[in-house]
mmCIF file of N, CA and C in Angstrom:
data_model
loop_
_atom_site.group_PDB
_atom_site.id
_atom_site.type_symbol
_atom_site.label_atom_id
_atom_site.label_comp_id
_atom_site.label_asym_id
_atom_site.label_seq_id
_atom_site.Cartn_x
_atom_site.Cartn_y
_atom_site.Cartn_z
ATOM 1 N N UNK I 1 1.146 -1.084 -0.028
ATOM 2 C CA UNK I 1 -0.063 0.031 0.228
ATOM 3 C C UNK I 1 0.986 1.117 0.172
ATOM 4 N N UNK I 2 1.976 1.192 0.562
ATOM 5 C CA UNK I 2 2.912 2.155 0.530
ATOM 6 C C UNK I 2 3.376 2.605 -0.816
ATOM 7 N N UNK I 3 3.527 1.942 -1.788
ATOM 8 C CA UNK I 3 3.911 1.563 -3.219
ATOM 9 C C UNK I 3 3.074 2.707 -3.824
ATOM 10 N N UNK I 4 1.548 2.509 -3.593
ATOM 11 C CA UNK I 4 0.445 3.059 -4.279
ATOM 12 C C UNK I 4 0.525 4.647 -4.525
ATOM 13 N N UNK I 5 0.272 5.164 -5.470
ATOM 14 C CA UNK I 5 0.236 6.629 -5.459
ATOM 15 C C UNK I 5 -1.000 7.271 -4.740
ATOM 16 N N UNK I 6 -0.744 8.230 -4.346
ATOM 17 C CA UNK I 6 -1.583 9.379 -3.157
ATOM 18 C C UNK I 6 -2.731 9.032 -3.351
ATOM 19 N N UNK I 7 -3.036 9.499 -4.678
ATOM 20 C CA UNK I 7 -4.846 9.149 -5.411
ATOM 21 C C UNK I 7 -5.528 8.400 -4.772
ATOM 22 N N UNK I 8 -4.552 7.053 -5.074
ATOM 23 C CA UNK I 8 -5.056 5.467 -5.219
ATOM 24 C C UNK I 8 -5.323 4.865 -3.620
ATOM 25 N N UNK I 9 -4.599 5.722 -3.016
ATOM 26 C CA UNK I 9 -4.629 5.610 -1.429
ATOM 27 C C UNK I 9 -5.764 6.183 -0.741
ATOM 28 N N UNK I 10 -6.033 6.993 -1.272
ATOM 29 C CA UNK I 10 -7.221 8.492 -0.821
ATOM 30 C C UNK I 10 -8.521 7.688 -0.953
ATOM 31 N N UNK I 11 -8.453 7.052 -2.388
ATOM 32 C CA UNK I 11 -9.698 6.340 -2.803
ATOM 33 C C UNK I 11 -10.112 5.445 -1.827
ATOM 34 N N UNK I 12 -9.224 4.488 -1.297
ATOM 35 C CA UNK I 12 -9.384 3.296 -0.415
ATOM 36 C C UNK I 12 -9.473 3.881 1.159
ATOM 37 N N UNK I 13 -8.956 4.942 1.375
ATOM 38 C CA UNK I 13 -8.724 5.532 2.751
ATOM 39 C C UNK I 13 -8.618 6.900 3.127
ATOM 40 N N UNK I 14 -8.933 7.198 4.363
ATOM 41 C CA UNK I 14 -8.750 8.621 4.304
ATOM 42 C C UNK I 14 -7.484 8.906 5.605
ATOM 43 N N UNK I 15 -7.271 7.489 6.011
ATOM 44 C CA UNK I 15 -6.260 7.688 7.205
ATOM 45 C C UNK I 15 -4.574 8.089 6.276
ATOM 46 N N UNK I 16 -4.089 8.504 7.303
ATOM 47 C CA UNK I 16 -2.485 8.837 7.047
ATOM 48 C C UNK I 16 -1.612 7.653 6.552
ATOM 49 N N UNK I 17 -0.826 7.793 5.856
ATOM 50 C CA UNK I 17 0.249 6.335 5.935
ATOM 51 C C UNK I 17 0.718 5.996 7.550
ATOM 52 N N UNK I 18 0.997 6.558 8.336
ATOM 53 C CA UNK I 18 1.716 6.591 9.530
ATOM 54 C C UNK I 18 0.194 5.675 10.221
ATOM 55 N N UNK I 19 -0.782 5.937 10.062
ATOM 56 C CA UNK I 19 -1.686 5.101 10.726
ATOM 57 C C UNK I 19 -1.802 4.025 10.186
ATOM 58 N N UNK I 20 -2.050 4.164 8.758
ATOM 59 C CA UNK I 20 -2.605 3.130 7.750
ATOM 60 C C UNK I 20 -1.902 1.780 7.560
ATOM 61 N N UNK I 21 -0.872 2.136 7.458
ATOM 62 C CA UNK I 21 0.272 1.136 7.572
ATOM 63 C C UNK I 21 0.621 -0.013 8.447
ATOM 64 N N UNK I 22 0.572 0.822 9.779
ATOM 65 C CA UNK I 22 0.634 -0.077 10.966
ATOM 66 C C UNK I 22 -0.543 -1.013 11.271
ATOM 67 N N UNK I 23 -1.861 -0.392 10.893
ATOM 68 C CA UNK I 23 -3.053 -0.978 10.740
ATOM 69 C C UNK I 23 -3.074 -2.401 9.732
ATOM 70 N N UNK I 24 -2.787 -2.056 8.472
ATOM 71 C CA UNK I 24 -2.966 -2.952 7.552
ATOM 72 C C UNK I 24 -1.955 -4.304 8.159
ATOM 73 N N UNK I 25 -0.866 -3.882 8.914
ATOM 74 C CA UNK I 25 0.178 -5.006 9.209
ATOM 75 C C UNK I 25 -0.559 -5.920 10.209
ATOM 76 N N UNK I 26 -1.100 -4.744 11.060
ATOM 77 C CA UNK I 26 -1.999 -5.856 12.393
ATOM 78 C C UNK I 26 -3.589 -6.656 11.729
ATOM 79 N N UNK I 27 -3.797 -6.196 10.465
ATOM 80 C CA UNK I 27 -5.151 -6.456 10.189
ATOM 81 C C UNK I 27 -4.839 -7.954 9.350
ATOM 82 N N UNK I 28 -3.076 -7.641 8.589
ATOM 83 C CA UNK I 28 -2.629 -9.078 8.041
ATOM 84 C C UNK I 28 -2.492 -9.993 8.776
ATOM 85 N N UNK I 29 -1.957 -9.487 10.147
ATOM 86 C CA UNK I 29 -1.513 -10.791 10.977
ATOM 87 C C UNK I 29 -2.943 -11.299 11.836
ATOM 88 N N UNK I 30 -3.776 -10.731 12.122
ATOM 89 C CA UNK I 30 -4.877 -11.319 12.999
ATOM 90 C C UNK I 30 -5.995 -11.950 11.395
ATOM 91 N N UNK I 31 -5.784 -11.778 10.184
ATOM 92 C CA UNK I 31 -6.435 -12.324 9.495
ATOM 93 C C UNK I 31 -5.655 -13.861 9.072
ATOM 94 N N UNK I 32 -4.456 -13.735 9.005
ATOM 95 C CA UNK I 32 -3.533 -14.741 8.928
ATOM 96 C C UNK I 32 -3.585 -15.808 10.120
ATOM 97 N N UNK I 33 -4.393 -15.481 11.491
ATOM 98 C CA UNK I 33 -4.226 -16.548 12.309
ATOM 99 C C UNK I 33 -5.862 -16.863 12.225
ATOM 100 N N UNK I 34 -6.703 -16.090 11.678
ATOM 101 C CA UNK I 34 -8.052 -16.701 11.104
ATOM 102 C C UNK I 34 -7.832 -17.877 9.999
ATOM 103 N N UNK I 35 -7.628 -17.270 9.393
ATOM 104 C CA UNK I 35 -7.343 -18.078 7.917
ATOM 105 C C UNK I 35 -6.602 -19.313 8.447
ATOM 106 N N UNK I 36 -5.508 -19.547 8.958
ATOM 107 C CA UNK I 36 -4.308 -20.715 9.558
ATOM 108 C C UNK I 36 -5.256 -21.262 10.241
ATOM 109 N N UNK I 37 -6.247 -21.207 11.298
ATOM 110 C CA UNK I 37 -7.330 -21.709 11.936
ATOM 111 C C UNK I 37 -8.075 -22.488 11.203
ATOM 112 N N UNK I 38 -8.814 -22.216 10.118
ATOM 113 C CA UNK I 38 -9.492 -22.608 9.374
ATOM 114 C C UNK I 38 -8.898 -23.547 8.594
ATOM 115 N N UNK I 39 -7.557 -23.384 8.061
ATOM 116 C CA UNK I 39 -7.002 -24.350 7.565
ATOM 117 C C UNK I 39 -6.694 -25.384 8.401
ATOM 118 N N UNK I 40 -6.311 -25.156 9.491
ATOM 119 C CA UNK I 40 -5.730 -26.454 10.404
ATOM 120 C C UNK I 40 -7.239 -27.050 10.781
ATOM 121 N N UNK I 41 -8.230 -26.476 11.112
ATOM 122 C CA UNK I 41 -9.304 -27.279 11.262
ATOM 123 C C UNK I 41 -10.022 -28.098 9.974
ATOM 124 N N UNK I 42 -9.643 -27.638 8.765
ATOM 125 C CA UNK I 42 -10.375 -28.213 7.602
ATOM 126 C C UNK I 42 -9.732 -29.211 7.022
ATOM 127 N N UNK I 43 -7.960 -29.060 7.559
ATOM 128 C CA UNK I 43 -6.916 -29.686 6.976
ATOM 129 C C UNK I 43 -6.994 -29.699 5.276
ATOM 130 N N UNK I 44 -7.393 -28.116 4.642
ATOM 131 C CA UNK I 44 -7.580 -27.951 3.269
ATOM 132 C C UNK I 44 -7.227 -26.410 3.280
ATOM 133 N N UNK I 45 -6.554 -26.093 2.315
ATOM 134 C CA UNK I 45 -5.906 -24.728 2.251
ATOM 135 C C UNK I 45 -7.064 -24.138 1.296
ATOM 136 N N UNK I 46 -8.067 -25.118 0.641
ATOM 137 C CA UNK I 46 -9.561 -24.415 -0.207
ATOM 138 C C UNK I 46 -10.203 -23.829 0.819
ATOM 139 N N UNK I 47 -10.290 -24.126 2.211
ATOM 140 C CA UNK I 47 -11.507 -23.522 2.639
ATOM 141 C C UNK I 47 -11.030 -21.914 3.262
ATOM 142 N N UNK I 48 -9.916 -21.714 3.780
ATOM 143 C CA UNK I 48 -9.266 -20.701 3.959
ATOM 144 C C UNK I 48 -9.128 -19.764 2.417
ATOM 145 N N UNK I 49 -8.841 -20.618 1.462
ATOM 146 C CA UNK I 49 -8.878 -19.515 0.089
ATOM 147 C C UNK I 49 -10.245 -18.894 -0.095
ATOM 148 N N UNK I 50 -11.371 -19.945 -0.062
ATOM 149 C CA UNK I 50 -12.806 -19.596 -0.122
ATOM 150 C C UNK I 50 -13.033 -18.545 0.612
ATOM 151 N N UNK I 51 -12.638 -18.770 2.148
ATOM 152 C CA UNK I 51 -13.137 -17.506 3.154
ATOM 153 C C UNK I 51 -12.416 -16.024 2.712
ATOM 154 N N UNK I 52 -11.301 -16.562 2.423
ATOM 155 C CA UNK I 52 -10.611 -15.031 1.737
ATOM 156 C C UNK I 52 -11.075 -14.426 0.657
ATOM 157 N N UNK I 53 -11.323 -15.398 -0.228
ATOM 158 C CA UNK I 53 -12.141 -14.479 -1.428
ATOM 159 C C UNK I 53 -13.288 -14.110 -1.212
ATOM 160 N N UNK I 54 -14.195 -14.704 -0.705
ATOM 161 C CA UNK I 54 -15.571 -14.454 0.283
ATOM 162 C C UNK I 54 -15.600 -13.008 0.855
ATOM 163 N N UNK I 55 -14.555 -12.914 1.604
ATOM 164 C CA UNK I 55 -14.965 -11.660 2.466
ATOM 165 C C UNK I 55 -13.963 -10.427 1.550
ATOM 166 N N UNK I 56 -13.066 -10.531 0.639
ATOM 167 C CA UNK I 56 -12.745 -9.635 -0.361
ATOM 168 C C UNK I 56 -13.826 -9.065 -0.971
ATOM 169 N N UNK I 57 -14.736 -10.245 -1.679
ATOM 170 C CA UNK I 57 -15.478 -10.049 -2.464
ATOM 171 C C UNK I 57 -16.652 -8.996 -1.975
ATOM 172 N N UNK I 58 -16.692 -9.863 -0.805
ATOM 173 C CA UNK I 58 -18.161 -8.749 -0.124
ATOM 174 C C UNK I 58 -17.682 -7.384 0.401
ATOM 175 N N UNK I 59 -16.635 -7.251 1.211
ATOM 176 C CA UNK I 59 -16.073 -6.039 1.623
ATOM 177 C C UNK I 59 -16.104 -5.388 0.333
ATOM 178 N N UNK I 60 -15.200 -5.615 -0.798
ATOM 179 C CA UNK I 60 -14.922 -4.676 -1.493
ATOM 180 C C UNK I 60 -15.954 -4.240 -2.575
ATOM 181 N N UNK I 61 -17.014 -4.912 -2.789
ATOM 182 C CA UNK I 61 -18.463 -4.587 -2.998
ATOM 183 C C UNK I 61 -19.177 -3.512 -2.561
ATOM 184 N N UNK I 62 -19.060 -4.166 -1.102
ATOM 185 C CA UNK I 62 -20.074 -3.006 -0.403
ATOM 186 C C UNK I 62 -19.169 -1.458 -0.487
ATOM 187 N N UNK I 63 -18.014 -1.358 -0.449
ATOM 188 C CA UNK I 63 -17.066 -0.043 -0.532
ATOM 189 C C UNK I 63 -17.048 0.362 -2.202
ATOM 190 N N UNK I 64 -16.677 -0.015 -2.770
ATOM 191 C CA UNK I 64 -16.570 -0.053 -4.371
ATOM 192 C C UNK I 64 -18.120 0.451 -4.741
ATOM 193 N N UNK I 65 -19.096 -0.270 -4.523
ATOM 194 C CA UNK I 65 -20.244 0.010 -4.898
ATOM 195 C C UNK I 65 -20.827 1.352 -4.466
ATOM 196 N N UNK I 66 -20.689 1.752 -3.311
ATOM 197 C CA UNK I 66 -20.999 2.554 -2.734
ATOM 198 C C UNK I 66 -22.170 2.435 -1.668
ATOM 199 N N UNK I 67 -22.358 0.830 -1.227
ATOM 200 C CA UNK I 67 -23.481 0.701 -0.517
ATOM 201 C C UNK I 67 -23.241 0.875 0.950
ATOM 202 N N UNK I 68 -21.876 0.814 1.412
ATOM 203 C CA UNK I 68 -21.265 1.230 2.708
ATOM 204 C C UNK I 68 -20.775 2.560 2.406
ATOM 205 N N UNK I 69 -20.962 3.239 3.107
ATOM 206 C CA UNK I 69 -19.842 4.886 3.489
ATOM 207 C C UNK I 69 -19.327 5.191 5.041
ATOM 208 N N UNK I 70 -18.125 5.025 4.864
ATOM 209 C CA UNK I 70 -17.659 5.332 6.374
ATOM 210 C C UNK I 70 -17.091 6.586 6.511
ATOM 211 N N UNK I 71 -17.302 6.925 7.496
ATOM 212 C CA UNK I 71 -17.107 8.210 8.314
ATOM 213 C C UNK I 71 -15.652 8.631 8.521
ATOM 214 N N UNK I 72 -14.872 9.504 7.734
ATOM 215 C CA UNK I 72 -13.306 9.130 8.041
ATOM 216 C C UNK I 72 -12.914 9.228 9.607
ATOM 217 N N UNK I 73 -13.859 10.193 10.367
ATOM 218 C CA UNK I 73 -13.469 10.434 11.770
ATOM 219 C C UNK I 73 -13.472 8.715 12.674
ATOM 220 N N UNK I 74 -14.490 7.813 11.714
ATOM 221 C CA UNK I 74 -14.377 7.066 12.518
ATOM 222 C C UNK I 74 -13.877 5.254 11.711
ATOM 223 N N UNK I 75 -13.036 5.776 10.832
ATOM 224 C CA UNK I 75 -12.604 4.643 10.056
ATOM 225 C C UNK I 75 -11.471 3.682 10.748
ATOM 226 N N UNK I 76 -10.651 4.670 11.672
ATOM 227 C CA UNK I 76 -9.966 3.955 12.451
ATOM 228 C C UNK I 76 -10.611 2.524 13.469
ATOM 229 N N UNK I 77 -11.602 2.851 13.446
ATOM 230 C CA UNK I 77 -12.177 1.876 14.514
ATOM 231 C C UNK I 77 -13.001 0.941 13.728
ATOM 232 N N UNK I 78 -13.774 1.257 12.670
ATOM 233 C CA UNK I 78 -14.690 0.267 11.874
ATOM 234 C C UNK I 78 -14.331 0.531 10.188
ATOM 235 N N UNK I 79 -13.986 -0.290 9.387
ATOM 236 C CA UNK I 79 -14.245 -0.218 8.090
ATOM 237 C C UNK I 79 -14.512 -1.418 7.153
ATOM 238 N N UNK I 80 -15.490 -1.385 6.227
ATOM 239 C CA UNK I 80 -15.865 -3.093 5.854
ATOM 240 C C UNK I 80 -15.040 -3.801 5.677
ATOM 241 N N UNK I 81 -13.802 -3.247 5.388
ATOM 242 C CA UNK I 81 -12.576 -4.150 4.983
ATOM 243 C C UNK I 81 -11.756 -4.829 6.068
ATOM 244 N N UNK I 82 -12.177 -4.048 7.373
ATOM 245 C CA UNK I 82 -11.382 -5.070 8.220
ATOM 246 C C UNK I 82 -10.305 -4.336 8.869
ATOM 247 N N UNK I 83 -10.293 -3.103 8.206
ATOM 248 C CA UNK I 83 -8.526 -2.557 8.669
ATOM 249 C C UNK I 83 -9.017 -1.591 9.931
ATOM 250 N N UNK I 84 -10.137 -1.527 10.691
ATOM 251 C CA UNK I 84 -10.421 -0.805 11.495
ATOM 252 C C UNK I 84 -10.046 -1.593 12.926
ATOM 253 N N UNK I 85 -9.820 -1.341 13.922
ATOM 254 C CA UNK I 85 -9.466 -1.804 15.535
ATOM 255 C C UNK I 85 -10.803 -2.656 15.613
ATOM 256 N N UNK I 86 -12.016 -2.183 15.668
ATOM 257 C CA UNK I 86 -13.260 -3.208 15.745
ATOM 258 C C UNK I 86 -13.098 -4.180 15.270
ATOM 259 N N UNK I 87 -12.718 -4.316 13.556
ATOM 260 C CA UNK I 87 -12.830 -5.335 12.931
ATOM 261 C C UNK I 87 -11.815 -6.463 13.179
ATOM 262 N N UNK I 88 -10.594 -5.781 13.401
ATOM 263 C CA UNK I 88 -9.291 -6.511 13.738
ATOM 264 C C UNK I 88 -9.815 -7.339 15.187
ATOM 265 N N UNK I 89 -10.504 -6.635 16.150
ATOM 266 C CA UNK I 89 -10.729 -7.639 17.177
ATOM 267 C C UNK I 89 -12.129 -8.874 17.126
ATOM 268 N N UNK I 90 -12.496 -8.450 16.171
ATOM 269 C CA UNK I 90 -13.713 -9.372 15.801
ATOM 270 C C UNK I 90 -13.063 -10.833 15.303
ATOM 271 N N UNK I 91 -12.375 -10.441 14.218
ATOM 272 C CA UNK I 91 -11.431 -11.373 13.720
ATOM 273 C C UNK I 91 -10.319 -12.170 14.549
ATOM 274 N N UNK I 92 -10.128 -11.328 15.325
ATOM 275 C CA UNK I 92 -9.140 -11.774 16.334
ATOM 276 C C UNK I 92 -9.911 -12.888 17.233
ATOM 277 N N UNK I 93 -11.250 -12.481 17.552
ATOM 278 C CA UNK I 93 -12.077 -13.523 18.080
ATOM 279 C C UNK I 93 -12.371 -14.344 18.052
ATOM 280 N N UNK I 94 -12.819 -14.264 16.380
ATOM 281 C CA UNK I 94 -12.756 -15.664 15.752
ATOM 282 C C UNK I 94 -11.778 -16.478 15.308
ATOM 283 N N UNK I 95 -10.839 -16.002 15.617
ATOM 284 C CA UNK I 95 -9.275 -16.862 15.383
ATOM 285 C C UNK I 95 -9.243 -17.580 16.405
ATOM 286 N N UNK I 96 -9.446 -16.871 17.934
ATOM 287 C CA UNK I 96 -8.955 -17.047 19.305
ATOM 288 C C UNK I 96 -10.121 -18.603 19.133
ATOM 289 N N UNK I 97 -11.431 -18.294 19.230
ATOM 290 C CA UNK I 97 -12.660 -19.334 19.136
ATOM 291 C C UNK I 97 -12.297 -20.694 18.150
ATOM 292 N N UNK I 98 -11.788 -20.455 17.064
ATOM 293 C CA UNK I 98 -11.478 -21.623 16.239
ATOM 294 C C UNK I 98 -10.262 -22.149 16.879
ATOM 295 N N UNK I 99 -9.129 -21.979 17.644
ATOM 296 C CA UNK I 99 -7.962 -22.128 18.210
ATOM 297 C C UNK I 99 -8.492 -22.993 19.303
ATOM 298 N N UNK I 100 -9.284 -22.564 20.182
ATOM 299 C CA UNK I 100 -9.802 -23.203 21.231
ATOM 300 C C UNK I 100 -10.598 -24.205 21.132
ATOM 301 N N UNK I 101 -10.999 -24.344 19.781
ATOM 302 C CA UNK I 101 -12.179 -25.451 19.141
ATOM 303 C C UNK I 101 -10.988 -26.325 18.719
ATOM 304 N N UNK I 102 -10.099 -26.212 17.992
ATOM 305 C CA UNK I 102 -9.356 -26.951 17.354
ATOM 306 C C UNK I 102 -8.541 -27.630 18.401
ATOM 307 N N UNK I 103 -7.707 -27.021 19.634
ATOM 308 C CA UNK I 103 -6.747 -27.784 20.487
ATOM 309 C C UNK I 103 -8.080 -28.506 21.636
ATOM 310 N N UNK I 104 -8.874 -28.063 21.882
ATOM 311 C CA UNK I 104 -9.903 -29.296 22.818
ATOM 312 C C UNK I 104 -10.013 -30.123 21.805
ATOM 313 N N UNK I 105 -10.343 -30.185 20.654
ATOM 314 C CA UNK I 105 -10.569 -31.494 19.813
ATOM 315 C C UNK I 105 -9.367 -32.277 19.507
ATOM 316 N N UNK I 106 -8.309 -31.770 19.507
ATOM 317 C CA UNK I 106 -7.295 -32.500 19.845
ATOM 318 C C UNK I 106 -6.985 -32.945 20.717
ATOM 319 N N UNK I 107 -7.166 -32.561 21.776
ATOM 320 C CA UNK I 107 -6.604 -33.123 23.315
ATOM 321 C C UNK I 107 -7.759 -34.148 23.307
ATOM 322 N N UNK I 108 -9.057 -34.025 22.848
ATOM 323 C CA UNK I 108 -10.095 -34.988 23.273
ATOM 324 C C UNK I 108 -9.718 -36.163 22.393
ATOM 325 N N UNK I 109 -8.967 -35.796 21.473
ATOM 326 C CA UNK I 109 -8.882 -37.058 20.419
ATOM 327 C C UNK I 109 -7.629 -37.833 20.787
ATOM 328 N N UNK I 110 -6.640 -37.105 21.521
ATOM 329 C CA UNK I 110 -5.510 -37.812 22.400
ATOM 330 C C UNK I 110 -5.665 -38.569 23.713
ATOM 331 N N UNK I 111 -6.907 -38.155 24.321
ATOM 332 C CA UNK I 111 -7.272 -39.028 25.221
ATOM 333 C C UNK I 111 -7.860 -40.249 24.980
ATOM 334 N N UNK I 112 -8.641 -39.927 23.926
ATOM 335 C CA UNK I 112 -9.125 -41.126 23.514
ATOM 336 C C UNK I 112 -8.516 -42.431 22.787
ATOM 337 N N UNK I 113 -7.064 -41.997 22.800
ATOM 338 C CA UNK I 113 -6.220 -42.893 22.195
ATOM 339 C C UNK I 113 -5.840 -44.141 23.296
ATOM 340 N N UNK I 114 -5.695 -45.258 22.994
ATOM 341 C CA UNK I 114 -5.682 -46.327 24.019
ATOM 342 C C UNK I 114 -3.608 -46.163 24.263
ATOM 343 N N UNK I 115 -3.345 -46.180 25.968
ATOM 344 C CA UNK I 115 -2.046 -45.955 25.980
ATOM 345 C C UNK I 115 -1.127 -47.160 25.963
#
């Protein structure tokens, strides 16, 4: 995103680069956690790829087609693209929930194995 010209970036966000880049990195990490857990739970990269593609298709359509307009003052907290703090918190909670479910499931499977 840093390499985009200013007008292209301005079409996407009203945040300054000093705010947008750290939020983007944090967003990538939280999404990687969620998609990684989906991949580990399903045993397939296709599930994670489908989730990623669907999320992009929905959020980009909402923003590009103008169905959702984000107030620039609140953009740091919430945007449909997930770059806001609230969106990252929700994605993190979903990833944590999947992680908890997966680890309990694996622990239960280990306990059922004969020793």
